[in-house]
C-alpha cells in the first residue's frame, strides 16, 4: 500500500504515484505539482509558508516540508 502526501517514509518507493520521499516525509514531486508556486518539498514552519502547494508536514525530526497540491 502506497503512502500519501504527509505520510512518514524512508524511500521514494514507499510513496504513491507522483510523490517522493523528502527527508522522511512524502511530498508531491515538483514536476507533478501543477499550478503551485513550486514550493513542494521546500522547508516550512507552518501552512502559511506553503500557500498554494498544500500543507506544511513534519518529518520524524520535526522539520517541516510543503506537501504539494
mmCIF file of C-alpha atoms in Angstrom:
data_model
loop_
_atom_site.group_PDB
_atom_site.id
_atom_site.type_symbol
_atom_site.label_atom_id
_atom_site.label_comp_id
_atom_site.label_asym_id
_atom_site.label_seq_id
_atom_site.Cartn_x
_atom_site.Cartn_y
_atom_site.Cartn_z
ATOM 1 C CA UNK A 1 0.000 0.000 0.000
ATOM 2 C CA UNK A 2 1.448 3.340 -1.071
ATOM 3 C CA UNK A 3 1.767 6.220 1.325
ATOM 4 C CA UNK A 4 0.068 9.563 0.698
ATOM 5 C CA UNK A 5 1.230 13.181 0.980
ATOM 6 C CA UNK A 6 2.353 13.950 4.503
ATOM 7 C CA UNK A 7 2.971 10.321 5.489
ATOM 8 C CA UNK A 8 6.341 9.388 7.007
ATOM 9 C CA UNK A 9 8.720 7.462 4.714
ATOM 10 C CA UNK A 10 12.261 6.171 4.283
ATOM 11 C CA UNK A 11 12.457 5.944 0.469
ATOM 12 C CA UNK A 12 10.679 7.159 -2.691
ATOM 13 C CA UNK A 13 9.327 3.655 -3.333
ATOM 14 C CA UNK A 14 7.062 3.897 -0.290
ATOM 15 C CA UNK A 15 5.256 6.994 -1.585
ATOM 16 C CA UNK A 16 2.365 6.885 -4.056
ATOM 17 C CA UNK A 17 2.353 7.937 -7.728
ATOM 18 C CA UNK A 18 3.730 11.424 -8.308
ATOM 19 C CA UNK A 19 5.188 11.606 -4.795
ATOM 20 C CA UNK A 20 8.721 11.388 -3.461
ATOM 21 C CA UNK A 21 10.219 10.853 -0.027
ATOM 22 C CA UNK A 22 11.748 14.173 1.002
ATOM 23 C CA UNK A 23 13.801 13.901 4.221
ATOM 24 C CA UNK A 24 11.379 11.391 5.755
ATOM 25 C CA UNK A 25 8.007 12.657 4.512
ATOM 26 C CA UNK A 26 6.075 12.005 1.265
ATOM 27 C CA UNK A 27 5.614 15.172 -0.813
ATOM 28 C CA UNK A 28 4.450 15.804 -4.368
ATOM 29 C CA UNK A 29 7.278 15.762 -6.912
ATOM 30 C CA UNK A 30 7.991 19.271 -8.195
ATOM 31 C CA UNK A 31 7.303 18.186 -11.784
ATOM 32 C CA UNK A 32 3.872 16.865 -10.713
ATOM 33 C CA UNK A 33 2.942 19.948 -8.671
ATOM 34 C CA UNK A 34 0.931 21.703 -11.389
ATOM 35 C CA UNK A 35 -0.349 25.202 -10.712
ATOM 36 C CA UNK A 36 1.534 25.734 -7.480
ATOM 37 C CA UNK A 37 4.305 28.180 -6.767
ATOM 38 C CA UNK A 38 6.934 25.434 -6.951
ATOM 39 C CA UNK A 39 7.234 25.176 -3.167
ATOM 40 C CA UNK A 40 6.511 21.445 -2.971
ATOM 41 C CA UNK A 41 9.298 19.842 -0.937
ATOM 42 C CA UNK A 42 10.605 23.178 0.345
ATOM 43 C CA UNK A 43 11.156 23.580 4.064
ATOM 44 C CA UNK A 44 8.461 25.375 6.061
ATOM 45 C CA UNK A 45 7.412 26.278 9.583
ATOM 46 C CA UNK A 46 3.627 26.301 9.118
ATOM 47 C CA UNK A 47 0.912 26.016 6.453
ATOM 48 C CA UNK A 48 1.165 29.749 5.652
ATOM 49 C CA UNK A 49 4.661 29.115 4.238
ATOM 50 C CA UNK A 50 3.057 26.736 1.720
ATOM 51 C CA UNK A 51 0.178 28.837 0.340
ATOM 52 C CA UNK A 52 -0.801 27.104 -2.900
ATOM 53 C CA UNK A 53 1.356 23.993 -2.508
ATOM 54 C CA UNK A 54 -0.519 22.158 0.222
ATOM 55 C CA UNK A 55 0.268 21.842 3.909
ATOM 56 C CA UNK A 56 3.438 22.029 5.974
ATOM 57 C CA UNK A 57 4.056 18.414 7.056
ATOM 58 C CA UNK A 58 6.677 17.369 9.619
ATOM 59 C CA UNK A 59 9.166 14.515 9.355
ATOM 60 C CA UNK A 60 10.272 12.351 12.303
ATOM 61 C CA UNK A 61 12.714 15.048 13.392
ATOM 62 C CA UNK A 62 10.120 17.849 13.444
ATOM 63 C CA UNK A 63 11.379 19.537 10.274
ATOM 64 C CA UNK A 64 8.541 20.765 8.035
ATOM 65 C CA UNK A 65 8.160 20.469 4.262
ATOM 66 C CA UNK A 66 5.436 21.668 1.882
ATOM 67 C CA UNK A 67 3.426 18.625 0.776
ATOM 68 C CA UNK A 68 2.262 19.930 -2.628
ATOM 69 C CA UNK A 69 -1.239 20.317 -4.080
#
